Amino acid sequence: MPDAALERATVGGVTEVRQWGDEVPPNADALVTRMRERLLRRYEEQGRPEEGLSTAVLALSGGAWDGAYSAGVLNGWTACGTRPTFSVVTGISTGALVAPFAFLGPAWDDQLREAFTAPEVGEILALAPLRALFGALSLGESPPIERLVRRFASQEMLDAIGAAHRDGRRLLIGTTNLDAERPVVWDIGALANSRLPNRLILFRKIMLASSAVPGAFPPVFFDVTVDGRTYQELHVDGGVLTSIFGIPVQLDISRVRTMPFPHTLSLYMLQNNKLGPDRRVVDLRLGSILAKTASALIRSQTRGDLYRLWVSAQKHGFAFRLGYVPADFDAGVAAGFNPVYMGRLYTLGYAQARAGYPWRTAPPGLENDGEAPVSRMPCRDEGS
């Protein structure tokens, strides 16, 4: 594709299903207007409650097999009885696989648990280094994860996402356009409500692309059109450029923040990994050195992304609520796409949320003096 065409490429001629993730969307004003209208409608439908309304946004990070943690937290949150209906859910990488379930709510909890703890997860990644010698685009193959995506990313799921979108809610998935070296945000509800005949196929491809870790899984190609000509874009894991994303700091949501009734906003973030340094002596082998270096780089990027979201939350008036894998978690088995490891991590997340999740109120290192670093909402059955 010519460089000049990168900015104008569309999927099937439909512009509303995606946008660049590093700029304010061109339809930002209309989006904020719809959000405000939905809030006013909800307020009337609920009988003008004295306490007003609350808006919750959920951002789900990458983290490969550690996505089992956020799956457990969400299901434990349901059991706790305090899980909100999210107005916006965003997902990157493994977070993209969790996001549709989180968006659709507790009715999908059983499928979410199965998606991250079933024995089939052990088949997701089987590296074959010799593939690279024969021109393969990755060391691993995509069929195992494709089967998992086809199984859970169903027409029923896409239809449910479309219905929620029509009610004013948004499900956003991030990928990386490797040709442009820019993040792309896909509006899955807009896709579900589009006239594109291949929207289910596209939904599954977006899910695959967002979790296509370069080198481990093959990239995903999207057919796009520019001036009537067809090209292909190459997309990979959204985590290449950002580990997590939420409300853009540049977006003006003042009309949503200041409503004619009390209105509280909360930004929940589930980071599917540990945030502190991984203090382990490195084996003097090339693979170990590269893996440790990559891990340190990702952790550093993650902290930067969380600071960016902290700034955005402060500007827009959102309560900042952060969850992540505890530093002392030890599954007793090697980390990986291993149903035993993922099952134990899921169980940990579930137990934490079932007891009332200990949300951090600031990124690591930014807790304010005198402010409790943890915000815990009691479960509804406590004391009963």
PDB file of C-alpha atoms in Angstrom, residues 70-372:
ATOM      1  CA  SER A  70      -8.657 -10.775  35.080  1.00  0.00           C
ATOM      2  CA  ALA A  71     -11.088 -13.551  34.145  1.00  0.00           C
ATOM      3  CA  GLY A  72     -11.040 -14.698  37.764  1.00  0.00           C
ATOM      4  CA  VAL A  73     -11.386 -11.157  39.112  1.00  0.00           C
ATOM      5  CA  LEU A  74     -14.423 -10.467  36.943  1.00  0.00           C
ATOM      6  CA  ASN A  75     -16.207 -13.647  37.960  1.00  0.00           C
ATOM      7  CA  GLY A  76     -15.350 -13.136  41.623  1.00  0.00           C
ATOM      8  CA  TRP A  77     -16.611  -9.575  41.306  1.00  0.00           C
ATOM      9  CA  THR A  78     -19.933 -10.953  40.087  1.00  0.00           C
ATOM     10  CA  ALA A  79     -20.127 -13.262  43.110  1.00  0.00           C
ATOM     11  CA  CYS A  80     -19.299 -10.312  45.362  1.00  0.00           C
ATOM     12  CA  GLY A  81     -22.388  -8.560  44.029  1.00  0.00           C
ATOM     13  CA  THR A  82     -20.779  -5.201  43.261  1.00  0.00           C
ATOM     14  CA  ARG A  83     -19.679  -5.604  39.646  1.00  0.00           C
ATOM     15  CA  PRO A  84     -21.010  -2.679  37.604  1.00  0.00           C
ATOM     16  CA  THR A  85     -22.332  -2.648  34.077  1.00  0.00           C
ATOM     17  CA  PHE A  86     -19.461  -1.022  32.239  1.00  0.00           C
ATOM     18  CA  SER A  87     -20.219   1.836  29.899  1.00  0.00           C
ATOM     19  CA  VAL A  88     -16.921   1.319  28.082  1.00  0.00           C
ATOM     20  CA  VAL A  89     -14.614  -1.705  28.016  1.00  0.00           C
ATOM     21  CA  THR A  90     -11.222  -1.670  26.304  1.00  0.00           C
ATOM     22  CA  GLY A  91      -8.930  -4.613  25.666  1.00  0.00           C
ATOM     23  CA  ILE A  92      -5.410  -5.198  24.424  1.00  0.00           C
ATOM     24  CA  SER A  93      -3.831  -8.566  23.608  1.00  0.00           C
ATOM     25  CA  THR A  94      -5.105 -11.154  26.107  1.00  0.00           C
ATOM     26  CA  GLY A  95      -7.275  -8.366  27.498  1.00  0.00           C
ATOM     27  CA  ALA A  96      -9.013  -8.289  24.116  1.00  0.00           C
ATOM     28  CA  LEU A  97     -10.030 -11.913  24.641  1.00  0.00           C
ATOM     29  CA  VAL A  98     -11.465 -11.093  28.074  1.00  0.00           C
ATOM     30  CA  ALA A  99     -13.108  -7.820  27.031  1.00  0.00           C
ATOM     31  CA  PRO A 100     -16.248  -9.109  25.244  1.00  0.00           C
ATOM     32  CA  PHE A 101     -17.177 -11.246  28.258  1.00  0.00           C
ATOM     33  CA  ALA A 102     -16.539  -8.346  30.635  1.00  0.00           C
ATOM     34  CA  PHE A 103     -18.622  -6.071  28.427  1.00  0.00           C
ATOM     35  CA  LEU A 104     -21.582  -8.439  28.185  1.00  0.00           C
ATOM     36  CA  GLY A 105     -21.742  -9.081  31.909  1.00  0.00           C
ATOM     37  CA  PRO A 106     -22.343 -11.940  34.347  1.00  0.00           C
ATOM     38  CA  ALA A 107     -24.482 -14.005  31.963  1.00  0.00           C
ATOM     39  CA  TRP A 108     -21.240 -14.811  30.143  1.00  0.00           C
ATOM     40  CA  ASP A 109     -19.163 -15.673  33.226  1.00  0.00           C
ATOM     41  CA  ASP A 110     -19.223 -19.435  32.687  1.00  0.00           C
ATOM     42  CA  GLN A 111     -17.896 -19.063  29.160  1.00  0.00           C
ATOM     43  CA  LEU A 112     -15.221 -16.647  30.373  1.00  0.00           C
ATOM     44  CA  ARG A 113     -14.007 -19.146  32.958  1.00  0.00           C
ATOM     45  CA  GLU A 114     -13.947 -21.929  30.402  1.00  0.00           C
ATOM     46  CA  ALA A 115     -12.070 -19.826  27.857  1.00  0.00           C
ATOM     47  CA  PHE A 116      -9.166 -19.345  30.272  1.00  0.00           C
ATOM     48  CA  THR A 117      -9.110 -22.580  32.256  1.00  0.00           C
ATOM     49  CA  ALA A 118     -10.205 -25.330  29.855  1.00  0.00           C
ATOM     50  CA  PRO A 119      -7.612 -28.013  28.988  1.00  0.00           C
ATOM     51  CA  GLU A 120      -7.444 -26.650  25.432  1.00  0.00           C
ATOM     52  CA  VAL A 121      -5.489 -23.596  26.605  1.00  0.00           C
ATOM     53  CA  GLY A 122      -2.469 -25.869  26.876  1.00  0.00           C
ATOM     54  CA  GLU A 123      -2.476 -26.204  23.084  1.00  0.00           C
ATOM     55  CA  ILE A 124      -2.409 -22.480  22.298  1.00  0.00           C
ATOM     56  CA  LEU A 125       1.336 -22.028  21.914  1.00  0.00           C
ATOM     57  CA  ALA A 126       3.638 -24.732  20.621  1.00  0.00           C
ATOM     58  CA  LEU A 127       6.815 -23.199  19.235  1.00  0.00           C
ATOM     59  CA  ALA A 128       8.590 -24.801  16.304  1.00  0.00           C
ATOM     60  CA  PRO A 129      11.843 -22.882  15.721  1.00  0.00           C
ATOM     61  CA  LEU A 130      12.532 -24.625  12.409  1.00  0.00           C
ATOM     62  CA  ARG A 131       9.474 -22.927  10.906  1.00  0.00           C
ATOM     63  CA  ALA A 132      11.499 -19.735  10.552  1.00  0.00           C
ATOM     64  CA  LEU A 133      14.003 -21.519   8.328  1.00  0.00           C
ATOM     65  CA  PHE A 134      11.250 -22.172   5.814  1.00  0.00           C
ATOM     66  CA  GLY A 135       9.904 -18.635   5.614  1.00  0.00           C
ATOM     67  CA  ALA A 136       7.214 -18.826   8.301  1.00  0.00           C
ATOM     68  CA  LEU A 137       6.131 -15.520   9.842  1.00  0.00           C
ATOM     69  CA  SER A 138       6.236 -16.887  13.390  1.00  0.00           C
ATOM     70  CA  LEU A 139       7.622 -19.693  15.504  1.00  0.00           C
ATOM     71  CA  GLY A 140       4.127 -20.727  16.545  1.00  0.00           C
ATOM     72  CA  GLU A 141       1.009 -21.536  14.577  1.00  0.00           C
ATOM     73  CA  SER A 142      -2.396 -19.885  14.786  1.00  0.00           C
ATOM     74  CA  PRO A 143      -4.848 -22.842  14.442  1.00  0.00           C
ATOM     75  CA  PRO A 144      -5.047 -23.591  18.210  1.00  0.00           C
ATOM     76  CA  ILE A 145      -5.935 -20.033  19.186  1.00  0.00           C
ATOM     77  CA  GLU A 146      -8.131 -19.701  16.097  1.00  0.00           C
ATOM     78  CA  ARG A 147     -10.171 -22.673  17.296  1.00  0.00           C
ATOM     79  CA  LEU A 148     -10.544 -21.063  20.708  1.00  0.00           C
ATOM     80  CA  VAL A 149     -11.638 -17.750  19.194  1.00  0.00           C
ATOM     81  CA  ARG A 150     -14.127 -19.414  16.833  1.00  0.00           C
ATOM     82  CA  ARG A 151     -15.586 -21.328  19.745  1.00  0.00           C
ATOM     83  CA  PHE A 152     -16.279 -18.312  21.936  1.00  0.00           C
ATOM     84  CA  ALA A 153     -16.452 -15.356  19.521  1.00  0.00           C
ATOM     85  CA  SER A 154     -19.817 -16.454  18.185  1.00  0.00           C
ATOM     86  CA  GLN A 155     -22.586 -14.776  16.237  1.00  0.00           C
ATOM     87  CA  GLU A 156     -24.593 -14.755  19.466  1.00  0.00           C
ATOM     88  CA  MET A 157     -21.817 -12.828  21.184  1.00  0.00           C
ATOM     89  CA  LEU A 158     -21.508 -10.340  18.335  1.00  0.00           C
ATOM     90  CA  ASP A 159     -25.278  -9.770  18.279  1.00  0.00           C
ATOM     91  CA  ALA A 160     -25.269  -9.120  22.034  1.00  0.00           C
ATOM     92  CA  ILE A 161     -22.422  -6.629  21.633  1.00  0.00           C
ATOM     93  CA  GLY A 162     -24.394  -4.895  18.893  1.00  0.00           C
ATOM     94  CA  ALA A 163     -27.437  -4.580  21.153  1.00  0.00           C
ATOM     95  CA  ALA A 164     -25.350  -3.050  23.952  1.00  0.00           C
ATOM     96  CA  HIS A 165     -23.807  -0.648  21.442  1.00  0.00           C
ATOM     97  CA  ARG A 166     -27.252   0.544  20.399  1.00  0.00           C
ATOM     98  CA  ASP A 167     -27.891   1.299  24.069  1.00  0.00           C
ATOM     99  CA  GLY A 168     -24.893   3.632  24.075  1.00  0.00           C
ATOM    100  CA  ARG A 169     -22.182   1.366  25.483  1.00  0.00           C
ATOM    101  CA  ARG A 170     -18.838   0.752  23.773  1.00  0.00           C
ATOM    102  CA  LEU A 171     -16.462  -2.207  23.390  1.00  0.00           C
ATOM    103  CA  LEU A 172     -13.065  -1.178  22.013  1.00  0.00           C
ATOM    104  CA  ILE A 173     -10.244  -3.529  21.009  1.00  0.00           C
ATOM    105  CA  GLY A 174      -6.704  -2.417  20.203  1.00  0.00           C
ATOM    106  CA  THR A 175      -4.354  -3.788  17.546  1.00  0.00           C
ATOM    107  CA  THR A 176      -1.089  -2.544  16.063  1.00  0.00           C
ATOM    108  CA  ASN A 177      -0.968  -1.597  12.386  1.00  0.00           C
ATOM    109  CA  LEU A 178       2.611  -2.667  11.791  1.00  0.00           C
ATOM    110  CA  ASP A 179       2.814  -1.011   8.372  1.00  0.00           C
ATOM    111  CA  ALA A 180       1.989   2.372   9.888  1.00  0.00           C
ATOM    112  CA  GLU A 181       3.517   1.660  13.322  1.00  0.00           C
ATOM    113  CA  ARG A 182       0.377   3.088  14.902  1.00  0.00           C
ATOM    114  CA  PRO A 183      -2.266   1.739  17.275  1.00  0.00           C
ATOM    115  CA  VAL A 184      -5.723   1.035  15.883  1.00  0.00           C
ATOM    116  CA  VAL A 185      -8.874   0.966  18.011  1.00  0.00           C
ATOM    117  CA  TRP A 186     -11.735  -1.155  16.702  1.00  0.00           C
ATOM    118  CA  ASP A 187     -15.293  -0.358  17.760  1.00  0.00           C
ATOM    119  CA  ILE A 188     -16.766  -3.856  17.962  1.00  0.00           C
ATOM    120  CA  GLY A 189     -20.324  -2.653  18.528  1.00  0.00           C
ATOM    121  CA  ALA A 190     -20.153  -0.470  15.435  1.00  0.00           C
ATOM    122  CA  LEU A 191     -18.863  -3.481  13.522  1.00  0.00           C
ATOM    123  CA  ALA A 192     -21.719  -5.619  14.847  1.00  0.00           C
ATOM    124  CA  ASN A 193     -24.257  -3.043  13.666  1.00  0.00           C
ATOM    125  CA  SER A 194     -22.611  -2.425  10.310  1.00  0.00           C
ATOM    126  CA  ARG A 195     -23.794  -3.793   6.986  1.00  0.00           C
ATOM    127  CA  LEU A 196     -20.523  -5.610   6.390  1.00  0.00           C
ATOM    128  CA  PRO A 197     -21.429  -9.163   5.351  1.00  0.00           C
ATOM    129  CA  ASN A 198     -18.223 -10.569   6.872  1.00  0.00           C
ATOM    130  CA  ARG A 199     -18.553  -8.842  10.253  1.00  0.00           C
ATOM    131  CA  LEU A 200     -18.313 -12.085  12.245  1.00  0.00           C
ATOM    132  CA  ILE A 201     -15.127 -13.040  10.388  1.00  0.00           C
ATOM    133  CA  LEU A 202     -13.738  -9.555  11.018  1.00  0.00           C
ATOM    134  CA  PHE A 203     -14.631  -9.763  14.709  1.00  0.00           C
ATOM    135  CA  ARG A 204     -12.649 -12.974  15.035  1.00  0.00           C
ATOM    136  CA  LYS A 205      -9.729 -11.575  13.041  1.00  0.00           C
ATOM    137  CA  ILE A 206      -9.592  -8.510  15.291  1.00  0.00           C
ATOM    138  CA  MET A 207      -9.487 -10.748  18.359  1.00  0.00           C
ATOM    139  CA  LEU A 208      -6.689 -12.790  16.803  1.00  0.00           C
ATOM    140  CA  ALA A 209      -4.751  -9.721  15.686  1.00  0.00           C
ATOM    141  CA  SER A 210      -4.879  -8.067  19.090  1.00  0.00           C
ATOM    142  CA  SER A 211      -3.273 -11.135  20.667  1.00  0.00           C
ATOM    143  CA  ALA A 212      -0.869 -11.981  17.821  1.00  0.00           C
ATOM    144  CA  VAL A 213       2.416 -11.591  19.694  1.00  0.00           C
ATOM    145  CA  PRO A 214       5.072 -10.990  17.006  1.00  0.00           C
ATOM    146  CA  GLY A 215       7.276 -14.012  16.599  1.00  0.00           C
ATOM    147  CA  ALA A 216       4.994 -16.292  18.595  1.00  0.00           C
ATOM    148  CA  PHE A 217       1.871 -16.029  16.430  1.00  0.00           C
ATOM    149  CA  PRO A 218       1.483 -15.082  12.768  1.00  0.00           C
ATOM    150  CA  PRO A 219       0.337 -11.533  11.969  1.00  0.00           C
ATOM    151  CA  VAL A 220      -3.212 -11.009  10.751  1.00  0.00           C
ATOM    152  CA  PHE A 221      -3.940  -9.449   7.373  1.00  0.00           C
ATOM    153  CA  PHE A 222      -6.930  -7.174   6.795  1.00  0.00           C
ATOM    154  CA  ASP A 223      -8.274  -6.340   3.354  1.00  0.00           C
ATOM    155  CA  VAL A 224      -8.782  -2.581   3.074  1.00  0.00           C
ATOM    156  CA  THR A 225      -9.806  -0.240   0.286  1.00  0.00           C
ATOM    157  CA  VAL A 226      -8.454   3.127  -0.808  1.00  0.00           C
ATOM    158  CA  ASP A 227      -9.956   4.967  -3.777  1.00  0.00           C
ATOM    159  CA  GLY A 228     -11.591   1.773  -4.964  1.00  0.00           C
ATOM    160  CA  ARG A 229      -8.395  -0.280  -4.840  1.00  0.00           C
ATOM    161  CA  THR A 230      -7.847  -3.197  -2.461  1.00  0.00           C
ATOM    162  CA  TYR A 231      -4.752  -3.555  -0.300  1.00  0.00           C
ATOM    163  CA  GLN A 232      -3.748  -5.538   2.753  1.00  0.00           C
ATOM    164  CA  GLU A 233      -2.732  -4.236   6.162  1.00  0.00           C
ATOM    165  CA  LEU A 234      -0.606  -6.255   8.565  1.00  0.00           C
ATOM    166  CA  HIS A 235      -1.779  -6.166  12.188  1.00  0.00           C
ATOM    167  CA  VAL A 236      -0.192  -7.648  15.297  1.00  0.00           C
ATOM    168  CA  ASP A 237      -0.606  -7.600  19.064  1.00  0.00           C
ATOM    169  CA  GLY A 238      -1.937  -4.273  20.318  1.00  0.00           C
ATOM    170  CA  GLY A 239       0.524  -4.574  23.199  1.00  0.00           C
ATOM    171  CA  VAL A 240       3.409  -3.758  20.864  1.00  0.00           C
ATOM    172  CA  LEU A 241       2.603  -0.056  21.267  1.00  0.00           C
ATOM    173  CA  THR A 242       0.624   0.110  24.503  1.00  0.00           C
ATOM    174  CA  SER A 243      -0.149  -2.397  27.223  1.00  0.00           C
ATOM    175  CA  ILE A 244      -3.498  -0.851  28.181  1.00  0.00           C
ATOM    176  CA  PHE A 245      -5.681   2.054  27.063  1.00  0.00           C
ATOM    177  CA  GLY A 246      -8.677   3.981  28.348  1.00  0.00           C
ATOM    178  CA  ILE A 247     -10.207   7.430  27.872  1.00  0.00           C
ATOM    179  CA  PRO A 248      -7.816   9.607  25.795  1.00  0.00           C
ATOM    180  CA  VAL A 249      -6.417  12.448  27.846  1.00  0.00           C
ATOM    181  CA  GLN A 250      -7.114  14.856  24.957  1.00  0.00           C
ATOM    182  CA  LEU A 251     -10.835  13.999  24.818  1.00  0.00           C
ATOM    183  CA  ASP A 252     -13.154  16.685  26.207  1.00  0.00           C
ATOM    184  CA  ILE A 253     -15.834  14.924  28.269  1.00  0.00           C
ATOM    185  CA  SER A 254     -16.820  17.914  30.388  1.00  0.00           C
ATOM    186  CA  ARG A 255     -20.431  17.609  29.183  1.00  0.00           C
ATOM    187  CA  VAL A 256     -20.554  14.102  30.634  1.00  0.00           C
ATOM    188  CA  ARG A 257     -18.746  14.930  33.852  1.00  0.00           C
ATOM    189  CA  THR A 258     -21.064  17.829  34.714  1.00  0.00           C
ATOM    190  CA  MET A 259     -24.596  16.473  34.616  1.00  0.00           C
ATOM    191  CA  PRO A 260     -27.746  18.006  36.185  1.00  0.00           C
ATOM    192  CA  PHE A 261     -27.552  15.295  38.870  1.00  0.00           C
ATOM    193  CA  PRO A 262     -24.770  13.656  40.919  1.00  0.00           C
ATOM    194  CA  HIS A 263     -22.527  11.668  38.610  1.00  0.00           C
ATOM    195  CA  THR A 264     -19.521   9.602  39.691  1.00  0.00           C
ATOM    196  CA  LEU A 265     -16.977   8.241  37.235  1.00  0.00           C
ATOM    197  CA  SER A 266     -14.618   5.327  37.842  1.00  0.00           C
ATOM    198  CA  LEU A 267     -11.800   3.953  35.718  1.00  0.00           C
ATOM    199  CA  TYR A 268     -11.036   0.327  36.569  1.00  0.00           C
ATOM    200  CA  MET A 269      -7.847  -1.216  35.192  1.00  0.00           C
ATOM    201  CA  LEU A 270      -6.888  -4.865  35.383  1.00  0.00           C
ATOM    202  CA  GLN A 271      -3.220  -5.401  34.625  1.00  0.00           C
ATOM    203  CA  ASN A 272      -2.616  -9.031  33.726  1.00  0.00           C
ATOM    204  CA  ASN A 273       0.876  -9.262  35.167  1.00  0.00           C
ATOM    205  CA  LYS A 274       3.013  -8.273  38.115  1.00  0.00           C
ATOM    206  CA  LEU A 275       4.202  -4.677  38.209  1.00  0.00           C
ATOM    207  CA  GLY A 276       7.254  -4.880  40.446  1.00  0.00           C
ATOM    208  CA  PRO A 277      10.732  -5.994  39.367  1.00  0.00           C
ATOM    209  CA  ASP A 278      11.180  -9.714  38.783  1.00  0.00           C
ATOM    210  CA  ARG A 279      14.226 -10.273  40.974  1.00  0.00           C
ATOM    211  CA  ARG A 280      15.732 -13.503  39.729  1.00  0.00           C
ATOM    212  CA  VAL A 281      19.294 -14.325  38.794  1.00  0.00           C
ATOM    213  CA  VAL A 282      19.491 -14.651  35.026  1.00  0.00           C
ATOM    214  CA  ASP A 283      20.813 -17.878  33.562  1.00  0.00           C
ATOM    215  CA  LEU A 284      23.835 -17.257  31.368  1.00  0.00           C
ATOM    216  CA  ARG A 285      22.047 -18.392  28.236  1.00  0.00           C
ATOM    217  CA  LEU A 286      20.973 -16.296  25.270  1.00  0.00           C
ATOM    218  CA  GLY A 287      17.320 -17.258  25.603  1.00  0.00           C
ATOM    219  CA  SER A 288      17.221 -16.345  29.288  1.00  0.00           C
ATOM    220  CA  ILE A 289      18.958 -13.017  28.713  1.00  0.00           C
ATOM    221  CA  LEU A 290      16.587 -12.071  25.895  1.00  0.00           C
ATOM    222  CA  ALA A 291      13.521 -13.141  27.882  1.00  0.00           C
ATOM    223  CA  LYS A 292      14.599 -11.192  30.953  1.00  0.00           C
ATOM    224  CA  THR A 293      15.349  -8.112  28.865  1.00  0.00           C
ATOM    225  CA  ALA A 294      11.961  -8.276  27.154  1.00  0.00           C
ATOM    226  CA  SER A 295      10.237  -8.701  30.514  1.00  0.00           C
ATOM    227  CA  ALA A 296      11.962  -5.624  31.949  1.00  0.00           C
ATOM    228  CA  LEU A 297      11.081  -3.602  28.854  1.00  0.00           C
ATOM    229  CA  ILE A 298       7.408  -4.590  29.054  1.00  0.00           C
ATOM    230  CA  ARG A 299       7.199  -3.753  32.765  1.00  0.00           C
ATOM    231  CA  SER A 300       8.723  -0.346  32.122  1.00  0.00           C
ATOM    232  CA  GLN A 301       6.265   0.317  29.287  1.00  0.00           C
ATOM    233  CA  THR A 302       3.398  -0.796  31.507  1.00  0.00           C
ATOM    234  CA  ARG A 303       4.307   1.636  34.262  1.00  0.00           C
ATOM    235  CA  GLY A 304       4.437   4.445  31.711  1.00  0.00           C
ATOM    236  CA  ASP A 305       1.025   3.472  30.349  1.00  0.00           C
ATOM    237  CA  LEU A 306      -0.442   3.467  33.857  1.00  0.00           C
ATOM    238  CA  TYR A 307       0.977   6.912  34.589  1.00  0.00           C
ATOM    239  CA  ARG A 308      -0.668   8.141  31.370  1.00  0.00           C
ATOM    240  CA  LEU A 309      -4.016   6.709  32.471  1.00  0.00           C
ATOM    241  CA  TRP A 310      -3.534   8.257  35.902  1.00  0.00           C
ATOM    242  CA  VAL A 311      -3.137  11.682  34.276  1.00  0.00           C
ATOM    243  CA  SER A 312      -6.219  11.054  32.136  1.00  0.00           C
ATOM    244  CA  ALA A 313      -8.261  10.004  35.182  1.00  0.00           C
ATOM    245  CA  GLN A 314      -7.205  13.114  37.081  1.00  0.00           C
ATOM    246  CA  LYS A 315      -8.102  15.399  34.182  1.00  0.00           C
ATOM    247  CA  HIS A 316     -11.483  13.824  33.504  1.00  0.00           C
ATOM    248  CA  GLY A 317     -12.548  13.361  37.126  1.00  0.00           C
ATOM    249  CA  PHE A 318     -12.440   9.557  37.231  1.00  0.00           C
ATOM    250  CA  ALA A 319     -11.669   7.617  40.378  1.00  0.00           C
ATOM    251  CA  PHE A 320      -8.536   5.588  39.594  1.00  0.00           C
ATOM    252  CA  ARG A 321      -8.848   1.885  40.465  1.00  0.00           C
ATOM    253  CA  LEU A 322      -5.989  -0.456  39.565  1.00  0.00           C
ATOM    254  CA  GLY A 323      -5.668  -4.204  40.008  1.00  0.00           C
ATOM    255  CA  TYR A 324      -2.748  -6.463  39.120  1.00  0.00           C
ATOM    256  CA  VAL A 325      -1.236  -9.850  39.878  1.00  0.00           C
ATOM    257  CA  PRO A 326       0.217  -9.829  43.411  1.00  0.00           C
ATOM    258  CA  ALA A 327       3.999  -9.834  43.577  1.00  0.00           C
ATOM    259  CA  ASP A 328       4.018 -12.891  45.848  1.00  0.00           C
ATOM    260  CA  PHE A 329       1.886 -15.086  43.589  1.00  0.00           C
ATOM    261  CA  ASP A 330       3.517 -18.463  42.979  1.00  0.00           C
ATOM    262  CA  ALA A 331       1.516 -21.065  41.092  1.00  0.00           C
ATOM    263  CA  GLY A 332       3.984 -23.808  41.917  1.00  0.00           C
ATOM    264  CA  VAL A 333       4.314 -24.602  38.214  1.00  0.00           C
ATOM    265  CA  ALA A 334       5.980 -22.821  35.329  1.00  0.00           C
ATOM    266  CA  ALA A 335       4.075 -19.876  33.875  1.00  0.00           C
ATOM    267  CA  GLY A 336       2.677 -20.406  30.407  1.00  0.00           C
ATOM    268  CA  PHE A 337      -0.359 -21.563  28.472  1.00  0.00           C
ATOM    269  CA  ASN A 338      -0.758 -24.308  31.016  1.00  0.00           C
ATOM    270  CA  PRO A 339      -4.244 -25.089  32.371  1.00  0.00           C
ATOM    271  CA  VAL A 340      -2.808 -25.774  35.836  1.00  0.00           C
ATOM    272  CA  TYR A 341      -0.980 -22.438  36.011  1.00  0.00           C
ATOM    273  CA  MET A 342      -3.878 -20.510  34.511  1.00  0.00           C
ATOM    274  CA  GLY A 343      -6.403 -22.272  36.720  1.00  0.00           C
ATOM    275  CA  ARG A 344      -4.501 -21.310  39.861  1.00  0.00           C
ATOM    276  CA  LEU A 345      -4.162 -17.720  38.711  1.00  0.00           C
ATOM    277  CA  TYR A 346      -7.876 -17.610  37.903  1.00  0.00           C
ATOM    278  CA  THR A 347      -8.660 -18.948  41.380  1.00  0.00           C
ATOM    279  CA  LEU A 348      -6.497 -16.261  42.976  1.00  0.00           C
ATOM    280  CA  GLY A 349      -8.245 -13.463  41.070  1.00  0.00           C
ATOM    281  CA  TYR A 350     -11.648 -14.920  41.891  1.00  0.00           C
ATOM    282  CA  ALA A 351     -10.879 -15.194  45.612  1.00  0.00           C
ATOM    283  CA  GLN A 352      -9.575 -11.625  45.800  1.00  0.00           C
ATOM    284  CA  ALA A 353     -12.645 -10.176  44.100  1.00  0.00           C
ATOM    285  CA  ARG A 354     -15.095 -12.414  45.955  1.00  0.00           C
ATOM    286  CA  ALA A 355     -13.811 -10.928  49.209  1.00  0.00           C
ATOM    287  CA  GLY A 356     -14.026  -7.346  47.892  1.00  0.00           C
ATOM    288  CA  TYR A 357     -11.170  -6.500  45.549  1.00  0.00           C
ATOM    289  CA  PRO A 358      -8.338  -4.340  46.997  1.00  0.00           C
ATOM    290  CA  TRP A 359      -8.172  -1.704  44.250  1.00  0.00           C
ATOM    291  CA  ARG A 360      -5.097   0.507  44.206  1.00  0.00           C
ATOM    292  CA  THR A 361      -5.960   4.194  43.981  1.00  0.00           C
ATOM    293  CA  ALA A 362      -2.762   5.240  42.199  1.00  0.00           C
ATOM    294  CA  PRO A 363      -0.034   3.623  40.106  1.00  0.00           C
ATOM    295  CA  PRO A 364       2.912   2.141  42.004  1.00  0.00           C
ATOM    296  CA  GLY A 365       5.081   4.959  43.303  1.00  0.00           C
ATOM    297  CA  LEU A 366       2.389   7.642  43.003  1.00  0.00           C
ATOM    298  CA  GLU A 367       0.370   7.048  46.175  1.00  0.00           C
ATOM    299  CA  ASN A 368      -0.314  10.402  47.827  1.00  0.00           C
ATOM    300  CA  ASP A 369       0.707  10.979  51.431  1.00  0.00           C
ATOM    301  CA  GLY A 370      -2.274  10.565  53.697  1.00  0.00           C
ATOM    302  CA  GLU A 371      -4.354   8.755  51.066  1.00  0.00           C
ATOM    303  CA  ALA A 372      -5.045   5.062  51.504  1.00  0.00           C
TER     304      ALA A 372
END
